[in-house]
Amino acid sequence: MQTATPVERKVSRPRADALRNRERIVNAAREMLVEGGPEVPLDEIARRAGVGNATVYRNFPDRQALVREVVCSVMGRTAEAAELALAETGDAFEALSRFVHVSAEERISALCPMISAGFGEHHPDLEAARERVEELVEALMERARAAGQLRPDVGVGDLMVALAQLSRPPAGTGCLSADRFVHRHLQLFLDGLRAPARSELPGASATMEDLRQT
């Protein structure tokens, strides 16, 4: 009795136009979530992306899935910026500074609070993306610290909370006109991180765990 040979089935891949539509939706959602906050209508996102409402729901079954994808996308680009900075062989503090300025363009402060507001805070994709960013930023800071360029009393939490607070106003505030001050204020902050320190900071350095607990 012969055993039937199993038939191999090809796994279908998304078409190029479907991938482009998904990318357009995520990019449009990122812009509109920053401008209007987490409750921006999905049909408005579809209109800005240039796709139909059905295309949005085909890619993202609900608002939570879309917000999660946007934040993961932002964190992914932030991690890539950190990897590029780590690959640089020149001045360690300047590499850290360039990372901070590039990351500011991702509007982290407007997007990340949406996760703690109930949009899948403990989803495995988000946790993996967050851990990757934290590890890379810690490596960047440690390299600058080892070079004697970064003051020793600051932690990755100090850097990330300052980046979030200085990079963009909260979502939906209509304060995007303040963008012209972002890099100026970030540079002031970065100058304060340089060693040797000119003052003693009160309290202990902030960790990412500290920030999550608050």
Coordinates of N, CA, C and O in Angstrom, one line a residue, residues 33-207:
L33 N -2.8 60.7 13.9 CA -2.8 60.4 15.3 C -2.0 61.5 16.1 O -2.4 61.9 17.2
V34 N -1.0 62.0 15.5 CA -0.2 63.1 16.1 C -1.1 64.3 16.1 O -1.1 65.1 17.1
E35 N -1.7 64.6 15.0 CA -2.5 65.8 14.8 C -3.8 65.8 15.7 O -4.1 66.8 16.3
G36 N -4.4 64.7 15.7 CA -5.8 64.7 16.4 C -5.9 63.8 17.6 O -7.0 63.7 18.2
G37 N -4.9 63.0 17.9 CA -5.0 62.1 19.0 C -5.6 60.7 18.6 O -5.9 60.5 17.4
P38 N -5.8 59.8 19.6 CA -6.1 58.4 19.3 C -7.5 58.2 18.8 O -7.8 57.1 18.2
E39 N -8.4 59.2 18.9 CA -9.8 59.0 18.4 C -10.0 59.5 17.0 O -11.2 59.6 16.6
V40 N -9.0 59.8 16.3 CA -9.2 60.3 14.9 C -10.0 59.3 14.1 O -9.8 58.1 14.2
P41 N -11.0 59.7 13.3 CA -11.9 58.8 12.6 C -11.1 58.0 11.6 O -10.2 58.5 10.9
L42 N -11.3 56.7 11.5 CA -10.6 55.8 10.6 C -10.9 56.2 9.1 O -10.1 56.0 8.3
D43 N -12.1 56.7 8.9 CA -12.4 57.0 7.5 C -11.6 58.2 7.0 O -11.3 58.4 5.9
E44 N -11.2 59.1 8.0 CA -10.3 60.2 7.7 C -8.9 59.7 7.4 O -8.2 60.3 6.5
I45 N -8.5 58.7 8.1 CA -7.2 58.1 7.8 C -7.2 57.5 6.4 O -6.2 57.7 5.7
A46 N -8.3 56.8 6.1 CA -8.4 56.2 4.8 C -8.3 57.2 3.7 O -7.7 57.1 2.7
R47 N -9.0 58.4 3.9 CA -9.1 59.4 2.9 C -7.7 60.0 2.7 O -7.2 60.2 1.6
R48 N -6.9 60.2 3.8 CA -5.6 60.8 3.6 C -4.6 59.8 3.0 O -3.7 60.2 2.2
A49 N -4.8 58.5 3.3 CA -4.0 57.5 2.7 C -4.3 57.2 1.2 O -3.6 56.6 0.5
G50 N -5.5 57.7 0.8 CA -5.9 57.5 -0.6 C -6.4 56.1 -0.9 O -6.3 55.6 -2.0
V51 N -7.0 55.5 0.1 CA -7.6 54.1 0.0 C -9.0 54.2 0.5 O -9.5 55.1 1.2
G52 N -9.8 53.1 0.2 CA -11.1 53.0 0.7 C -11.2 52.5 2.2 O -10.2 51.9 2.7
N53 N -12.3 52.7 2.8 CA -12.5 52.3 4.2 C -12.3 50.7 4.3 O -11.7 50.2 5.3
A54 N -12.7 50.0 3.3 CA -12.6 48.6 3.3 C -11.2 48.1 3.3 O -10.8 47.1 4.0
T55 N -10.3 48.9 2.7 CA -8.9 48.5 2.6 C -8.3 48.7 4.0 O -7.4 47.9 4.4
V56 N -8.7 49.7 4.7 CA -8.2 49.9 6.1 C -8.6 48.8 7.0 O -7.8 48.2 7.7
Y57 N -9.9 48.4 6.9 CA -10.3 47.3 7.8 C -9.8 45.9 7.4 O -9.7 45.0 8.2
R58 N -9.5 45.8 6.1 CA -8.9 44.5 5.7 C -7.5 44.3 6.2 O -7.1 43.2 6.5
N59 N -6.8 45.4 6.4 CA -5.4 45.4 7.0 C -5.4 45.4 8.5 O -4.6 44.8 9.1
F60 N -6.4 46.2 9.1 CA -6.4 46.4 10.5 C -7.9 46.2 11.0 O -8.7 47.1 10.7
P61 N -8.1 45.1 11.7 CA -9.5 44.8 12.1 C -10.1 45.9 13.0 O -11.4 46.0 13.1
D62 N -9.3 46.6 13.8 CA -9.8 47.6 14.7 C -8.8 48.7 14.9 O -7.7 48.6 14.5
R63 N -9.2 49.7 15.6 CA -8.4 50.9 15.9 C -7.1 50.5 16.7 O -6.0 51.0 16.5
Q64 N -7.3 49.6 17.6 CA -6.2 49.1 18.5 C -5.1 48.5 17.6 O -3.9 48.8 17.8
A65 N -5.4 47.7 16.7 CA -4.4 47.1 15.8 C -3.7 48.1 15.0 O -2.5 48.0 14.8
L66 N -4.4 49.2 14.5 CA -3.7 50.2 13.7 C -2.8 51.0 14.6 O -1.7 51.3 14.2
V67 N -3.3 51.4 15.7 CA -2.4 52.2 16.6 C -1.1 51.4 17.0 O 0.0 52.0 17.0
R68 N -1.3 50.2 17.3 CA -0.2 49.3 17.7 C 0.8 49.2 16.5 O 2.0 49.3 16.7
E69 N 0.3 49.1 15.3 CA 1.2 49.0 14.1 C 2.0 50.3 13.9 O 3.1 50.3 13.6
V70 N 1.3 51.4 14.1 CA 1.9 52.8 14.0 C 3.1 52.9 15.0 O 4.2 53.3 14.7
V71 N 2.8 52.5 16.3 CA 3.8 52.7 17.3 C 5.0 51.7 17.1 O 6.2 52.1 17.2
C72 N 4.7 50.5 16.6 CA 5.8 49.6 16.3 C 6.6 50.1 15.2 O 7.8 49.9 15.2
S73 N 6.0 50.7 14.2 CA 6.7 51.3 13.1 C 7.6 52.4 13.5 O 8.8 52.5 13.1
V74 N 7.1 53.3 14.4 CA 8.0 54.3 14.9 C 9.1 53.8 15.7 O 10.3 54.3 15.6
M75 N 8.8 52.8 16.6 CA 9.9 52.2 17.4 C 10.9 51.5 16.5 O 12.1 51.5 16.8
G76 N 10.5 50.9 15.4 CA 11.4 50.2 14.5 C 12.4 51.2 13.9 O 13.6 51.0 13.8
R77 N 11.8 52.4 13.4 CA 12.7 53.4 12.8 C 13.7 54.0 13.9 O 14.8 54.3 13.6
T78 N 13.2 54.1 15.1 CA 14.0 54.6 16.2 C 15.2 53.7 16.5 O 16.3 54.1 16.7
A79 N 14.9 52.4 16.5 CA 15.9 51.4 16.7 C 16.9 51.4 15.5 O 18.1 51.3 15.8
E80 N 16.5 51.6 14.3 CA 17.4 51.6 13.2 C 18.3 52.8 13.3 O 19.5 52.7 13.0
A81 N 17.8 53.9 13.8 CA 18.6 55.1 14.0 C 19.7 54.9 15.0 O 20.8 55.3 14.9
A82 N 19.3 54.1 16.1 CA 20.3 53.8 17.1 C 21.3 52.8 16.6 O 22.5 53.0 16.9
E83 N 20.9 51.9 15.8 CA 21.9 51.0 15.2 C 22.9 51.7 14.3 O 24.1 51.4 14.3
L84 N 22.4 52.6 13.5 CA 23.3 53.4 12.6 C 24.3 54.2 13.5 O 25.5 54.3 13.2
A85 N 23.8 54.8 14.6 CA 24.7 55.6 15.5 C 25.7 54.7 16.1 O 26.9 55.1 16.3
L86 N 25.3 53.5 16.5 CA 26.3 52.5 17.1 C 27.4 52.1 16.1 O 28.5 51.7 16.5
A87 N 27.0 52.1 14.8 CA 27.9 51.6 13.8 C 29.0 52.7 13.5 O 30.0 52.4 12.9
E88 N 28.7 53.9 13.9 CA 29.7 55.0 13.7 C 31.0 54.7 14.5 O 30.9 54.3 15.7
T89 N 32.1 55.1 14.0 CA 33.4 54.8 14.7 C 34.0 56.1 15.2 O 35.1 56.1 15.8
G90 N 33.3 57.3 15.0 CA 33.9 58.5 15.5 C 33.5 58.9 16.9 O 33.4 58.0 17.8
D91 N 33.3 60.1 17.1 CA 33.0 60.7 18.5 C 31.7 60.0 19.0 O 30.6 60.1 18.4
A92 N 31.8 59.4 20.2 CA 30.7 58.6 20.7 C 29.5 59.6 21.2 O 28.3 59.2 21.0
F93 N 29.8 60.7 21.7 CA 28.8 61.6 22.2 C 28.1 62.2 21.0 O 26.9 62.4 21.0
E94 N 28.8 62.6 19.9 CA 28.2 63.1 18.7 C 27.3 62.1 18.1 O 26.2 62.5 17.6
A95 N 27.6 60.8 18.1 CA 26.8 59.8 17.6 C 25.5 59.7 18.4 O 24.4 59.6 17.8
L96 N 25.6 59.8 19.7 CA 24.4 59.8 20.6 C 23.5 61.1 20.3 O 22.3 60.9 20.2
S97 N 24.2 62.2 20.1 CA 23.4 63.4 19.8 C 22.7 63.3 18.5 O 21.5 63.7 18.4
R98 N 23.3 62.8 17.5 CA 22.6 62.6 16.2 C 21.4 61.7 16.3 O 20.4 61.9 15.7
F99 N 21.6 60.6 17.1 CA 20.5 59.7 17.3 C 19.3 60.5 17.9 O 18.1 60.3 17.5
V100 N 19.6 61.3 18.9 CA 18.5 62.0 19.6 C 17.8 62.9 18.6 O 16.5 63.0 18.6
H101 N 18.5 63.6 17.8 CA 17.9 64.6 16.9 C 17.1 63.8 15.8 O 16.0 64.3 15.4
V102 N 17.6 62.7 15.3 CA 16.8 61.9 14.3 C 15.6 61.3 14.9 O 14.5 61.4 14.3
S103 N 15.7 60.8 16.2 CA 14.5 60.2 16.8 C 13.4 61.3 17.1 O 12.3 60.9 17.1
A104 N 13.8 62.5 17.3 CA 12.8 63.5 17.6 C 11.8 63.7 16.5 O 10.7 64.0 16.7
E105 N 12.3 63.4 15.2 CA 11.4 63.5 14.1 C 10.3 62.4 14.1 O 9.3 62.6 13.3
E106 N 10.4 61.4 14.9 CA 9.4 60.4 14.9 C 8.2 60.7 15.8 O 7.2 59.9 15.9
R107 N 8.2 61.8 16.5 CA 7.1 62.2 17.3 C 6.7 61.2 18.4 O 5.5 60.9 18.6
I108 N 7.7 60.7 19.1 CA 7.5 59.7 20.1 C 6.5 60.1 21.2 O 5.7 59.4 21.6
S109 N 6.7 61.4 21.6 CA 5.9 61.8 22.7 C 4.4 61.8 22.4 O 3.5 61.7 23.3
A110 N 4.0 62.0 21.2 CA 2.6 62.0 20.8 C 2.0 60.6 20.7 O 0.8 60.4 20.9
L111 N 2.8 59.6 20.4 CA 2.3 58.3 20.1 C 2.4 57.3 21.2 O 1.5 56.6 21.5
C112 N 3.5 57.3 22.0 CA 3.7 56.3 23.0 C 2.6 56.4 24.1 O 2.2 55.3 24.7
P113 N 2.1 57.6 24.5 CA 1.1 57.6 25.6 C -0.2 56.8 25.1 O -0.9 56.4 26.0
M114 N -0.4 56.6 23.8 CA -1.6 55.9 23.4 C -1.5 54.5 23.8 O -2.5 53.8 24.0
I115 N -0.3 53.9 23.9 CA -0.1 52.5 24.3 C -0.6 52.3 25.8 O -1.3 51.4 26.1
S116 N -0.1 53.2 26.6 CA -0.5 53.1 28.1 C -2.0 53.4 28.3 O -2.5 53.2 29.3
A117 N -2.6 54.0 27.2 CA -4.1 54.4 27.4 C -4.9 53.2 27.0 O -6.1 53.3 26.8
G118 N -4.4 52.0 26.8 CA -5.2 50.8 26.5 C -5.1 50.2 25.2 O -5.9 49.4 24.8
F119 N -4.1 50.7 24.3 CA -4.0 50.2 23.0 C -3.0 49.0 22.9 O -2.1 49.1 22.1
G120 N -3.1 48.1 23.8 CA -2.2 46.9 23.7 C -0.9 47.1 24.4 O 0.1 46.7 23.8
E121 N -0.9 47.6 25.6 CA 0.4 47.9 26.2 C 1.3 46.7 26.3 O 2.5 46.8 26.2
H122 N 0.7 45.6 26.6 CA 1.6 44.4 26.8 C 1.6 43.4 25.6 O 1.9 42.2 25.8
H123 N 1.3 43.9 24.5 CA 1.3 43.1 23.3 C 2.8 42.7 23.0 O 3.7 43.5 23.1
P124 N 3.0 41.4 22.7 CA 4.4 41.0 22.5 C 5.2 41.7 21.4 O 6.4 41.9 21.6
D125 N 4.5 42.2 20.4 CA 5.2 43.0 19.3 C 5.7 44.3 19.9 O 6.9 44.7 19.7
L126 N 4.9 44.9 20.7 CA 5.2 46.2 21.3 C 6.3 46.0 22.3 O 7.3 46.8 22.4
E127 N 6.2 45.0 23.1 CA 7.2 44.8 24.2 C 8.6 44.5 23.5 O 9.6 45.0 24.0
A128 N 8.6 43.7 22.5 CA 9.8 43.4 21.8 C 10.5 44.6 21.2 O 11.7 44.9 21.2
A129 N 9.6 45.5 20.5 CA 10.1 46.7 19.9 C 10.7 47.7 21.0 O 11.7 48.3 20.8
R130 N 10.0 47.7 22.1 CA 10.4 48.6 23.2 C 11.7 48.1 23.8 O 12.6 49.0 24.1
E131 N 11.8 46.8 24.0 CA 13.1 46.3 24.6 C 14.3 46.5 23.6 O 15.4 46.8 24.1
R132 N 14.0 46.4 22.3 CA 15.1 46.6 21.4 C 15.6 48.0 21.4 O 16.8 48.3 21.4
V133 N 14.7 49.0 21.5 CA 15.1 50.4 21.5 C 15.8 50.7 22.8 O 16.9 51.3 22.8
E134 N 15.3 50.2 23.9 CA 16.0 50.4 25.2 C 17.4 49.9 25.2 O 18.4 50.5 25.7
E135 N 17.6 48.7 24.7 CA 18.9 48.1 24.7 C 19.9 48.8 23.8 O 21.1 49.1 24.2
L136 N 19.4 49.3 22.7 CA 20.3 50.0 21.8 C 20.7 51.4 22.3 O 21.8 51.8 22.3
V137 N 19.7 52.1 23.0 CA 20.0 53.4 23.5 C 20.9 53.3 24.7 O 21.9 54.1 24.9
E138 N 20.7 52.2 25.5 CA 21.7 52.0 26.6 C 23.1 51.7 26.1 O 24.0 52.2 26.7
A139 N 23.2 51.0 25.0 CA 24.5 50.7 24.4 C 25.2 52.0 23.9 O 26.4 52.3 24.1
L140 N 24.4 52.9 23.3 CA 24.9 54.2 22.9 C 25.4 55.0 24.0 O 26.4 55.6 24.0
M141 N 24.6 55.1 25.1 CA 25.0 55.9 26.3 C 26.2 55.3 27.0 O 27.1 56.0 27.4
E142 N 26.3 54.0 27.1 CA 27.4 53.3 27.7 C 28.7 53.6 27.0 O 29.7 53.8 27.6
R143 N 28.6 53.6 25.6 CA 29.8 53.9 24.9 C 30.3 55.3 25.1 O 31.5 55.6 25.3
A144 N 29.3 56.3 25.2 CA 29.7 57.7 25.4 C 30.2 57.8 26.9 O 31.1 58.6 27.2
R145 N 29.6 57.1 27.8 CA 30.0 57.1 29.2 C 31.5 56.6 29.3 O 32.3 57.1 30.1
A146 N 31.7 55.5 28.6 CA 33.1 54.8 28.7 C 34.1 55.7 28.1 O 35.3 55.7 28.5
A147 N 33.7 56.6 27.2 CA 34.7 57.5 26.6 C 34.9 58.8 27.4 O 35.7 59.6 27.0
G148 N 34.2 58.8 28.6 CA 34.3 60.0 29.5 C 33.6 61.2 29.0 O 33.9 62.3 29.4
Q149 N 32.7 61.0 28.0 CA 32.0 62.2 27.4 C 30.6 62.4 28.0 O 30.0 63.5 27.9
L150 N 30.0 61.3 28.6 CA 28.6 61.4 29.1 C 28.7 61.4 30.7 O 29.4 60.5 31.2
R151 N 28.0 62.3 31.3 CA 28.1 62.3 32.8 C 27.5 61.0 33.3 O 26.6 60.4 32.8
P152 N 28.1 60.5 34.4 CA 27.8 59.2 34.9 C 26.5 59.1 35.6 O 26.0 58.0 35.9
D153 N 25.8 60.2 36.0 CA 24.7 60.1 36.8 C 23.3 60.2 36.0 O 22.3 60.6 36.6
V154 N 23.3 59.9 34.7 CA 22.1 59.9 34.0 C 21.9 58.5 33.4 O 22.8 57.7 33.1
G155 N 20.6 58.1 33.4 CA 20.3 56.7 32.8 C 19.5 56.8 31.6 O 19.1 57.9 31.1
V156 N 19.2 55.7 31.0 CA 18.5 55.7 29.7 C 17.1 56.3 29.9 O 16.5 56.9 29.0
G157 N 16.5 56.1 31.1 CA 15.2 56.7 31.3 C 15.2 58.2 31.3 O 14.3 58.8 30.8
D158 N 16.3 58.8 31.8 CA 16.4 60.3 31.8 C 16.5 60.8 30.3 O 15.8 61.8 30.0
L159 N 17.2 60.0 29.5 CA 17.3 60.5 28.1 C 16.0 60.3 27.4 O 15.5 61.2 26.7
M160 N 15.3 59.2 27.6 CA 14.1 58.9 26.8 C 12.9 59.8 27.2 O 12.1 60.3 26.4
V161 N 12.8 60.1 28.5 CA 11.8 61.0 29.0 C 12.0 62.4 28.5 O 11.0 63.1 28.1
A162 N 13.2 62.9 28.5 CA 13.5 64.2 27.9 C 13.3 64.3 26.4 O 12.7 65.3 25.9
L163 N 13.7 63.2 25.7 CA 13.4 63.2 24.3 C 11.9 63.2 24.0 O 11.5 64.0 23.1
A164 N 11.1 62.5 24.8 CA 9.7 62.5 24.6 C 9.1 63.8 24.9 O 8.2 64.3 24.1
Q165 N 9.5 64.5 25.9 CA 8.9 65.7 26.4 C 9.3 66.9 25.5 O 8.6 67.8 25.3
L166 N 10.6 66.8 24.9 CA 11.1 68.0 24.2 C 10.8 67.8 22.7 O 10.8 68.8 21.9
S167 N 10.6 66.6 22.2 CA 10.5 66.4 20.8 C 9.2 66.9 20.1 O 9.3 67.4 19.0
R168 N 8.1 66.6 20.8 CA 6.8 67.1 20.2 C 5.8 67.3 21.3 O 5.9 66.7 22.3
P169 N 4.9 68.2 21.0 CA 3.8 68.4 22.0 C 2.9 67.2 22.0 O 2.9 66.4 21.0
P170 N 2.1 67.0 23.0 CA 1.1 65.9 23.0 C 0.2 65.9 21.8 O -0.1 66.9 21.3
A171 N -0.2 64.7 21.4 CA -1.1 64.6 20.2 C -2.4 65.4 20.4 O -3.0 65.4 21.5
G172 N -2.8 66.0 19.3 CA -4.0 66.7 19.3 C -4.0 68.1 19.9 O -5.1 68.7 20.0
T173 N -2.9 68.6 20.3 CA -2.9 69.9 21.0 C -2.9 71.1 20.0 O -3.1 72.2 20.4
G174 N -2.6 70.8 18.7 CA -2.5 71.8 17.8 C -1.3 72.7 17.9 O -1.3 73.9 17.5
C175 N -0.3 72.2 18.6 CA 0.9 73.0 18.9 C 2.1 72.7 18.0 O 3.3 72.9 18.4
L176 N 1.8 72.2 16.8 CA 2.9 71.8 15.9 C 3.8 72.9 15.5 O 4.9 72.8 14.9
S177 N 3.2 74.2 15.7 CA 4.0 75.3 15.3 C 5.3 75.5 16.2 O 6.2 76.2 15.8
A178 N 5.3 74.7 17.3 CA 6.5 74.8 18.2 C 7.6 73.9 17.7 O 8.7 73.8 18.3
D179 N 7.4 73.2 16.5 CA 8.4 72.4 16.0 C 9.7 73.1 15.7 O 10.8 72.5 15.8
R180 N 9.7 74.4 15.4 CA 10.9 75.1 15.1 C 11.8 75.2 16.3 O 13.0 75.5 16.2
F181 N 11.3 74.9 17.5 CA 12.1 75.0 18.7 C 12.7 73.7 19.1 O 13.5 73.6 20.0
V182 N 12.2 72.6 18.5 CA 12.5 71.2 19.0 C 14.0 71.0 19.1 O 14.6 70.6 20.1
H183 N 14.7 71.2 17.9 CA 16.1 70.8 17.9 C 17.0 71.8 18.7 O 18.0 71.4 19.3
R184 N 16.5 73.0 18.9 CA 17.2 74.0 19.7 C 17.2 73.5 21.2 O 18.2 73.5 21.9
H185 N 16.0 73.1 21.6 CA 15.8 72.7 23.0 C 16.5 71.4 23.3 O 17.0 71.1 24.4
L186 N 16.5 70.5 22.3 CA 17.2 69.2 22.5 C 18.7 69.4 22.6 O 19.3 68.7 23.4
Q187 N 19.2 70.4 21.8 CA 20.6 70.6 21.9 C 21.0 71.2 23.3 O 22.1 70.8 23.8
L188 N 20.2 72.0 23.8 CA 20.4 72.5 25.2 C 20.4 71.4 26.2 O 21.3 71.3 27.1
F189 N 19.5 70.4 26.0 CA 19.5 69.3 26.9 C 20.7 68.4 26.8 O 21.4 68.0 27.7
L190 N 21.1 68.2 25.5 CA 22.3 67.4 25.2 C 23.6 68.0 25.8 O 24.4 67.3 26.3
D191 N 23.7 69.3 25.7 CA 24.8 70.0 26.3 C 24.9 69.7 27.8 O 26.0 69.6 28.4
G192 N 23.7 69.6 28.5 CA 23.7 69.3 29.9 C 24.1 67.9 30.2 O 24.4 67.6 31.4
L193 N 24.2 67.0 29.2 CA 24.6 65.6 29.5 C 26.1 65.4 29.4 O 26.6 64.4 29.8
R194 N 26.8 66.4 28.9 CA 28.2 66.2 28.7 C 29.0 66.1 30.0 O 28.6 66.8 31.0
A195 N 30.0 65.3 30.0 CA 30.9 65.3 31.1 C 32.1 66.2 30.8 O 32.5 66.4 29.7
P196 N 32.7 66.8 31.9 CA 32.3 66.7 33.3 C 31.1 67.5 33.6 O 30.8 68.5 33.0
A197 N 30.3 66.9 34.6 CA 29.1 67.6 35.0 C 29.4 68.9 35.8 O 30.3 68.9 36.5
R198 N 28.5 69.9 35.6 CA 28.7 71.2 36.3 C 27.9 71.3 37.5 O 28.0 72.3 38.2
S199 N 27.1 70.3 37.8 CA 26.3 70.3 39.0 C 25.9 68.8 39.4 O 26.1 67.9 38.6
E200 N 25.4 68.7 40.6 CA 25.0 67.3 41.0 C 23.5 67.2 40.9 O 22.7 68.1 41.4
L201 N 23.0 66.2 40.2 CA 21.6 66.0 40.0 C 20.9 65.5 41.3 O 21.5 64.6 41.9
P202 N 19.8 66.0 41.6 CA 19.0 65.5 42.8 C 18.4 64.1 42.4 O 18.1 63.8 41.3
G203 N 18.3 63.3 43.4 CA 17.7 62.0 43.2 C 18.6 61.0 42.5 O 19.8 61.2 42.2
A204 N 18.0 59.9 42.0 CA 18.7 58.8 41.3 C 18.3 58.9 39.8 O 17.3 59.5 39.5
S205 N 19.2 58.3 39.0 CA 18.9 58.3 37.6 C 17.7 57.5 37.3 O 17.4 56.5 38.0
A206 N 16.9 57.9 36.3 CA 15.7 57.2 35.9 C 16.0 56.0 35.0 O 16.8 56.1 34.1
T207 N 15.3 54.9 35.3 CA 15.4 53.7 34.4 C 14.1 53.6 33.7 O 13.1 54.3 34.0

